[in-house]
XYZ file of C-alpha atoms in Angstrom:
499
model
C 27.629 -252.681 21.571
C 31.086 -250.659 20.506
C 34.434 -252.771 22.600
C 36.302 -251.383 25.217
C 38.697 -251.723 22.712
C 36.867 -249.699 19.924
C 35.961 -246.771 22.557
C 40.256 -246.623 23.745
C 40.889 -246.123 20.040
C 38.205 -244.562 18.787
C 38.728 -241.574 21.499
C 42.535 -241.293 21.180
C 43.120 -242.328 16.943
C 40.135 -239.135 17.651
C 42.428 -235.884 19.237
C 45.003 -236.720 16.078
C 42.406 -236.387 13.444
C 42.153 -232.752 15.070
C 46.131 -231.889 16.362
C 46.692 -232.832 12.346
C 42.993 -230.615 11.285
C 45.119 -227.221 13.182
C 48.056 -228.821 11.292
C 46.835 -228.566 7.962
C 45.018 -225.099 8.478
C 49.133 -223.589 9.482
C 50.231 -225.116 6.531
C 47.818 -222.964 4.480
C 49.248 -219.854 6.672
C 52.538 -220.512 6.578
C 54.876 -219.376 3.297
C 57.375 -221.327 2.223
C 61.122 -219.985 3.580
C 63.022 -221.474 5.681
C 62.301 -218.419 8.798
C 58.468 -218.855 8.721
C 58.977 -222.914 8.445
C 61.363 -222.519 11.389
C 60.128 -219.607 13.540
C 57.264 -218.764 12.747
C 58.768 -215.713 11.276
C 59.380 -214.401 14.651
C 55.863 -213.683 15.547
C 55.060 -216.113 17.787
C 52.909 -214.232 21.287
C 52.598 -214.144 25.076
C 49.549 -217.488 25.146
C 51.104 -218.997 21.745
C 55.225 -219.316 23.129
C 54.577 -219.526 27.252
C 52.334 -223.046 25.692
C 54.446 -224.533 22.811
C 57.660 -224.269 25.063
C 54.572 -225.204 27.904
C 53.917 -228.660 25.618
C 57.071 -229.488 23.827
C 58.998 -229.542 26.322
C 55.994 -231.418 29.292
C 56.731 -234.883 27.013
C 56.141 -238.878 27.693
C 59.313 -238.301 30.580
C 56.534 -235.873 32.018
C 52.854 -238.121 31.836
C 54.706 -241.344 32.431
C 58.513 -240.782 33.736
C 57.268 -239.513 35.808
C 54.140 -240.141 37.475
C 56.150 -244.236 37.141
C 59.221 -242.346 39.401
C 56.830 -241.543 42.079
C 55.028 -244.837 41.209
C 57.859 -246.057 43.258
C 59.562 -244.723 44.674
C 56.847 -241.693 46.812
C 56.416 -237.774 45.117
C 59.062 -235.545 45.964
C 59.538 -235.828 42.143
C 57.235 -233.323 42.732
C 60.177 -231.220 44.561
C 62.853 -231.362 41.327
C 60.641 -231.398 37.981
C 57.891 -229.534 39.797
C 58.977 -227.069 42.431
C 62.434 -226.610 41.583
C 63.087 -226.823 37.950
C 59.635 -224.830 37.298
C 62.121 -221.901 38.690
C 65.432 -222.319 37.142
C 64.588 -222.899 34.422
C 62.621 -219.580 33.882
C 65.526 -217.953 35.299
C 67.828 -219.337 32.457
C 64.511 -217.966 29.910
C 65.968 -214.601 30.872
C 69.949 -215.082 31.095
C 69.621 -217.617 27.676
C 66.306 -216.831 26.016
C 66.105 -213.208 26.747
C 69.869 -212.435 25.577
C 69.692 -215.271 23.147
C 66.318 -213.447 21.909
C 68.697 -209.362 21.669
C 71.115 -211.390 18.763
C 69.082 -213.094 17.145
C 66.443 -210.495 16.569
C 69.097 -208.356 15.417
C 71.379 -210.609 12.656
C 68.599 -213.499 12.036
C 69.597 -216.447 13.547
C 68.106 -219.147 13.452
C 69.335 -222.181 15.246
C 72.081 -222.168 18.335
C 74.776 -223.238 16.071
C 74.339 -220.004 13.632
C 74.768 -217.921 15.576
C 77.628 -219.975 17.910
C 79.579 -220.340 14.323
C 79.164 -216.148 12.885
C 80.396 -215.008 16.742
C 84.078 -217.108 17.242
C 84.015 -217.562 12.338
C 84.034 -221.013 12.339
C 81.404 -223.240 10.277
C 83.389 -226.021 12.451
C 82.006 -224.806 15.984
C 78.699 -224.714 14.455
C 79.343 -228.075 13.648
C 80.100 -229.307 16.263
C 77.176 -227.902 18.372
C 74.769 -229.211 15.528
C 76.018 -232.471 15.562
C 76.119 -232.941 19.553
C 72.248 -231.357 19.409
C 71.294 -233.712 16.890
C 73.090 -236.309 19.137
C 71.440 -235.896 22.078
C 68.600 -235.039 20.823
C 68.283 -238.065 19.297
C 67.708 -240.454 22.637
C 64.371 -238.733 23.404
C 63.196 -238.911 20.079
C 63.100 -242.737 20.544
C 61.772 -241.856 24.624
C 58.562 -240.525 22.906
C 57.908 -243.717 21.319
C 58.992 -245.115 24.033
C 55.976 -243.807 26.364
C 53.392 -244.116 23.425
C 54.544 -247.662 23.047
C 53.747 -248.580 26.678
C 50.919 -246.120 27.331
C 49.011 -248.079 24.324
C 49.867 -251.582 26.231
C 48.773 -250.175 29.494
C 45.895 -248.633 27.943
C 44.966 -251.344 26.327
C 45.565 -254.456 28.532
C 48.628 -255.478 25.983
C 45.293 -256.178 23.399
C 47.249 -253.516 21.018
C 51.417 -254.582 21.210
C 54.252 -252.372 22.123
C 55.666 -251.799 18.232
C 51.867 -250.610 16.854
C 52.522 -247.622 19.430
C 55.335 -246.853 18.541
C 54.571 -246.786 14.750
C 51.643 -245.313 14.877
C 52.648 -242.276 16.980
C 56.128 -241.807 14.034
C 53.575 -242.011 11.553
C 52.095 -239.384 12.608
C 54.145 -237.555 14.085
C 56.228 -237.463 10.685
C 53.623 -235.893 8.331
C 52.057 -233.106 10.840
C 56.149 -231.993 11.184
C 56.663 -232.087 7.240
C 52.990 -230.237 6.828
C 52.603 -227.889 9.006
C 55.874 -225.967 10.245
C 56.540 -224.576 13.762
C 53.374 -222.279 12.980
C 51.390 -225.700 12.946
C 52.837 -227.283 15.906
C 52.796 -223.990 17.887
C 48.877 -223.362 17.526
C 49.067 -227.426 18.162
C 51.115 -226.932 21.210
C 48.604 -224.446 22.646
C 45.105 -226.669 21.947
C 47.442 -229.705 23.583
C 48.810 -227.143 26.370
C 45.017 -226.254 27.696
C 44.076 -229.876 27.012
C 46.615 -231.839 29.062
C 46.367 -229.294 32.350
C 42.366 -229.991 32.391
C 42.061 -234.086 31.738
C 45.185 -234.454 34.439
C 43.353 -232.512 36.532
C 39.966 -234.156 36.167
C 42.077 -237.300 36.118
C 42.494 -236.171 39.962
C 39.282 -235.321 40.631
C 37.632 -238.127 39.284
C 40.720 -241.263 40.941
C 40.190 -238.882 43.736
C 36.035 -239.691 43.922
C 36.238 -243.417 43.467
C 39.143 -244.533 45.686
C 36.819 -242.601 48.296
C 38.278 -239.518 48.771
C 41.457 -237.464 49.809
C 41.561 -238.486 53.097
C 41.400 -242.820 52.644
C 43.742 -242.441 49.768
C 46.241 -241.210 52.957
C 45.718 -243.758 54.863
C 45.730 -246.478 52.071
C 49.126 -244.632 51.229
C 50.050 -244.523 54.759
C 49.656 -248.481 55.086
C 51.171 -249.485 52.153
C 53.612 -247.074 51.378
C 54.576 -244.641 54.826
C 58.478 -244.041 53.244
C 56.155 -242.301 50.637
C 55.498 -239.260 53.194
C 58.230 -238.076 54.002
C 60.979 -236.237 53.036
C 64.737 -237.683 52.200
C 63.583 -241.836 52.035
C 64.567 -243.685 48.846
C 66.693 -242.199 45.791
C 65.313 -239.185 47.078
C 68.624 -237.977 48.496
C 69.200 -233.632 48.841
C 72.380 -234.643 46.321
C 69.815 -235.762 44.074
C 67.672 -233.872 43.751
C 69.534 -230.879 43.717
C 71.608 -233.057 40.237
C 68.638 -233.592 38.650
C 67.035 -230.316 39.137
C 70.098 -228.526 37.256
C 71.008 -231.191 35.056
C 67.650 -230.142 33.728
C 66.663 -227.310 33.534
C 70.295 -226.649 32.422
C 69.689 -229.098 29.233
C 66.446 -227.872 28.610
C 68.005 -224.690 28.102
C 70.323 -226.362 25.059
C 67.561 -228.881 23.638
C 66.999 -227.130 19.845
C 63.504 -227.027 20.769
C 63.888 -225.108 23.152
C 66.926 -223.172 22.557
C 64.996 -221.965 19.721
C 61.266 -220.662 20.546
C 64.012 -217.940 22.392
C 63.832 -216.717 19.279
C 60.253 -216.784 17.882
C 58.897 -213.392 20.397
C 57.691 -210.626 18.780
C 58.366 -209.023 21.771
C 60.545 -208.143 24.693
C 57.657 -207.703 26.732
C 56.396 -211.616 25.392
C 59.194 -212.697 26.485
C 59.065 -211.866 29.532
C 55.273 -212.278 30.235
C 56.492 -216.159 29.166
C 59.406 -216.661 31.783
C 57.451 -215.237 33.813
C 54.762 -216.802 33.850
C 56.666 -220.533 34.319
C 57.012 -220.857 37.392
C 53.431 -221.062 38.308
C 52.620 -223.582 34.314
C 54.697 -226.163 35.382
C 52.876 -226.270 38.802
C 49.653 -227.322 37.726
C 50.714 -229.541 35.161
C 53.689 -231.830 37.337
C 51.808 -231.915 40.942
C 48.513 -233.877 39.732
C 50.318 -236.451 36.782
C 53.179 -237.090 40.352
C 50.020 -237.683 42.492
C 48.692 -239.381 40.143
C 51.955 -242.176 40.525
C 52.220 -242.135 44.379
C 48.691 -242.330 44.659
C 48.483 -245.983 42.344
C 51.684 -246.995 44.887
C 48.954 -246.871 48.053
C 45.825 -248.049 46.657
C 48.308 -251.035 45.639
C 47.727 -251.118 41.325
C 50.089 -253.825 39.641
C 51.468 -252.086 37.147
C 51.994 -255.213 34.158
C 55.469 -255.250 32.409
C 56.228 -253.222 29.607
C 53.006 -250.747 30.740
C 53.279 -247.580 32.201
C 51.423 -247.192 35.743
C 49.461 -243.494 34.573
C 46.763 -246.323 32.541
C 46.148 -249.077 34.712
C 45.559 -246.505 37.538
C 42.943 -245.281 35.591
C 40.849 -248.265 33.948
C 40.879 -249.083 37.928
C 39.487 -246.291 38.271
C 37.209 -243.969 36.361
C 35.428 -244.947 32.783
C 36.638 -246.572 29.748
C 36.407 -243.625 27.689
C 37.927 -241.296 29.900
C 40.723 -243.445 30.739
C 41.526 -243.250 26.893
C 41.011 -239.014 27.228
C 43.999 -238.532 29.801
C 45.704 -240.883 27.460
C 45.008 -239.573 24.595
C 46.783 -236.368 26.806
C 49.507 -238.119 27.362
C 49.857 -238.830 23.651
C 49.850 -235.121 22.296
C 52.725 -234.185 25.346
C 54.485 -236.651 23.429
C 53.584 -235.212 19.615
C 54.355 -231.615 20.979
C 57.319 -233.339 21.912
C 58.359 -234.910 19.112
C 56.559 -232.553 16.484
C 59.324 -229.928 18.242
C 62.401 -231.946 18.501
C 62.241 -233.401 14.729
C 61.253 -229.917 13.731
C 63.784 -228.063 15.263
C 66.756 -231.624 14.365
C 65.737 -230.588 10.712
C 66.618 -226.960 10.294
C 69.982 -228.169 12.890
C 70.829 -229.972 10.145
C 70.042 -227.851 6.561
C 70.945 -225.321 8.111
C 74.315 -226.169 10.344
C 75.290 -229.042 8.513
C 73.846 -228.937 5.062
C 74.412 -225.294 3.627
C 77.602 -224.868 5.448
C 79.294 -227.761 4.323
C 77.523 -229.081 1.332
C 75.562 -226.281 -0.900
C 76.283 -223.569 0.358
C 74.016 -221.848 -2.424
C 71.250 -223.730 -1.594
C 67.937 -222.419 -1.810
C 65.831 -221.592 1.158
C 62.596 -224.302 -1.567
C 65.075 -226.701 -1.336
C 66.480 -226.713 2.350
C 62.611 -226.638 3.235
C 62.548 -229.454 1.463
C 65.583 -231.492 2.548
C 64.679 -230.546 6.243
C 61.041 -232.635 6.184
C 63.151 -235.296 4.260
C 65.488 -235.593 7.346
C 62.933 -235.849 9.874
C 61.271 -238.378 7.847
C 64.284 -240.351 8.208
C 65.083 -239.064 11.311
C 62.186 -240.558 13.234
C 62.580 -243.912 10.956
C 65.708 -245.071 12.655
C 64.816 -242.683 15.945
C 61.578 -245.624 15.834
C 64.165 -248.925 15.303
C 66.026 -247.709 17.990
C 63.167 -246.917 20.537
C 62.284 -251.667 19.917
C 64.895 -252.143 22.001
C 64.083 -250.489 24.266
C 67.180 -249.554 25.447
C 65.996 -248.030 29.502
C 63.117 -246.450 31.181
C 61.766 -243.376 30.513
C 63.863 -241.418 32.683
C 66.801 -243.136 32.265
C 67.170 -242.364 28.982
C 65.520 -239.062 29.416
C 67.955 -238.242 32.371
C 71.478 -239.365 29.876
C 70.029 -236.683 27.105
C 69.262 -233.600 30.040
C 73.096 -234.112 31.171
C 74.161 -234.469 27.603
C 72.714 -230.753 26.471
C 73.498 -229.864 29.702
C 77.086 -229.359 28.795
C 76.363 -227.509 26.416
C 75.171 -224.508 28.988
C 77.723 -223.566 30.591
C 80.154 -221.743 27.415
C 76.817 -220.354 25.857
C 76.368 -218.688 28.972
C 80.044 -217.405 28.940
C 80.306 -217.047 25.164
C 77.037 -214.646 25.726
C 77.868 -212.947 28.617
C 81.723 -212.262 28.832
C 82.809 -211.134 25.700
C 86.951 -212.535 25.808
C 85.685 -215.791 25.754
C 87.550 -217.544 23.063
C 87.256 -220.188 19.918
C 89.751 -221.873 21.428
C 88.006 -222.160 24.481
C 84.890 -222.889 22.886
C 85.870 -225.684 21.397
C 87.232 -227.101 24.791
C 84.726 -226.419 27.025
C 81.784 -227.745 25.493
C 83.960 -230.873 23.147
C 85.700 -231.241 26.578
C 82.896 -231.771 28.798
C 81.929 -233.716 26.185
C 83.968 -236.323 26.536
C 83.417 -236.776 29.890
C 80.384 -237.047 29.963
C 80.447 -239.905 27.685
C 83.189 -242.196 28.429
C 80.379 -242.333 31.813
C 77.660 -243.167 29.614
C 79.391 -245.914 27.699
C 82.150 -247.219 29.489
C 81.593 -249.331 32.442
C 82.944 -248.319 36.623
C 86.585 -249.123 37.734
C 87.237 -249.532 40.696
C 91.132 -248.487 41.367
C 91.799 -248.943 44.640
C 89.655 -246.977 46.988
C 88.391 -245.250 44.448
C 85.849 -245.689 41.901
C 86.545 -243.858 38.231
C 82.863 -243.508 35.572
C 80.855 -244.214 38.675
C 77.516 -242.431 38.927
C 78.441 -240.672 41.311
C 81.737 -238.557 42.474
C 81.808 -237.123 46.006
C 78.757 -238.452 45.553
C 77.123 -235.674 43.003
C 76.279 -236.771 39.715
C 78.916 -236.894 37.326
C 76.829 -235.009 34.333
C 76.943 -232.303 37.285
C 81.127 -232.274 37.555
C 80.568 -231.691 33.642
C 79.370 -228.872 33.926
C 82.092 -227.678 36.719
C 84.976 -229.099 33.996
C 83.141 -226.893 31.191
C 83.145 -223.633 32.439
C 86.422 -224.213 33.819
C 87.314 -225.605 30.542
C 86.334 -222.664 28.457
C 86.902 -219.181 30.419
C 90.395 -221.698 31.321
C 91.346 -221.824 27.655
C 89.807 -218.806 26.605
C 91.577 -216.080 29.095
C 94.823 -217.794 27.567
C 94.467 -217.838 24.261
C 93.685 -214.567 21.608
C 90.712 -214.335 19.837
C 91.511 -215.247 15.833
C 91.368 -212.062 13.988
C 87.450 -213.947 12.072
C 86.209 -213.438 15.992
C 83.154 -210.596 15.857
C 84.315 -209.855 19.814
C 81.429 -207.561 19.024
C 78.042 -209.951 17.684
C 76.534 -209.905 21.713
C 77.351 -206.852 22.467
C 76.546 -203.824 20.251
C 72.966 -203.073 18.645
C 70.943 -204.556 20.841
C 68.122 -203.584 21.770
C 64.434 -204.335 23.422
C 62.568 -203.236 21.045
């Protein structure tokens, strides 16, 4: 008779094999030039663009970090990620994404750094943008490996150790990205996005039925965690909700794997339909995922050290095979984020660092293979770092979101204000990063009645103050400096057309 462990690992393994098969099929249809490898030849349609962005963004932070936070502090996290960020990111998809798509199509850009470097006539700015992006990408890739390790521990009740789950997803995502490129990633993301939506709603129905129905679940929550049924309790102050929503939405717009999606649509209609549908898709996933975490608290689920609440809840209230199927969906979410992050990170390395500074005459074939080597090295390093588990999934993810968010306002200013100068961009990008890094790594210092390098100023998160600083520096320094002769101030305005 097949053991529970055999069923669990078999279901997860079977899913990974299906995803790899899709990647192999895409490989046969992918040309060997860099634009097709990184951007799928700028030929992505509405459904695939929507789901590849959806599956790329919704990661271990969503499937495990979010339910864990709902389990500890209540369901109001839905307001941050499910409602506010769904709407905010859709707006940014238009404000940043549509303009980037127009500029990218007109000039053939592949990365954000390439676009900004050309506009401001600066390979150094290009390198700065790429370097900052890779720096903050590191903890977010690590987050996926941490999530996989914790998922396997929770699913198998500790029979499979944390390191094995993290190592397994690392090997798979390296193999997948090296083989498939963005065309394969996009195809698999569509499959995984549909799969995630389906299984998470099935999980809600199954748990609700097994636990006695919605009324019984509400009564259990009212008895064991009555504070979860009212707004404003726990960590969810208005300042926390707004700060989290803003930094996450603006940070997401600068994520390499998301930002490159702004270049890939085959038409403006595709892009516009995608951002219009985005809030609906986000709510459809976040609501059930966070409800499961909230229900687990009401049901008194005990989560072992080093595990996530979701697999523990499912093991308790659903069959072994179904719990494994949902965790396979969560693993799909992590792989969708990881493969896209690694692919985009490799393009930032080869296009913005290697080609401009090491080998300007590198062939596209050489660039593509160097990117594959970079993927393997980067993923191996993040795996090693994940073994030290530097924080919770939410804290690691939130730190990365905040780091990326510091770049958002200088980029928006550059896209829409022709008077932006190279010096202003350096001031805005580097100044805000210095401020943010100091608050991440320097311990808080008490100076009289004032706290320096604390988590908040006037009750608002330091990441928001860093964003404000980035805008002030970019605009202020640009207003006081002249554009260099090699700056292309018309690059973001001339010759742009929708279709």
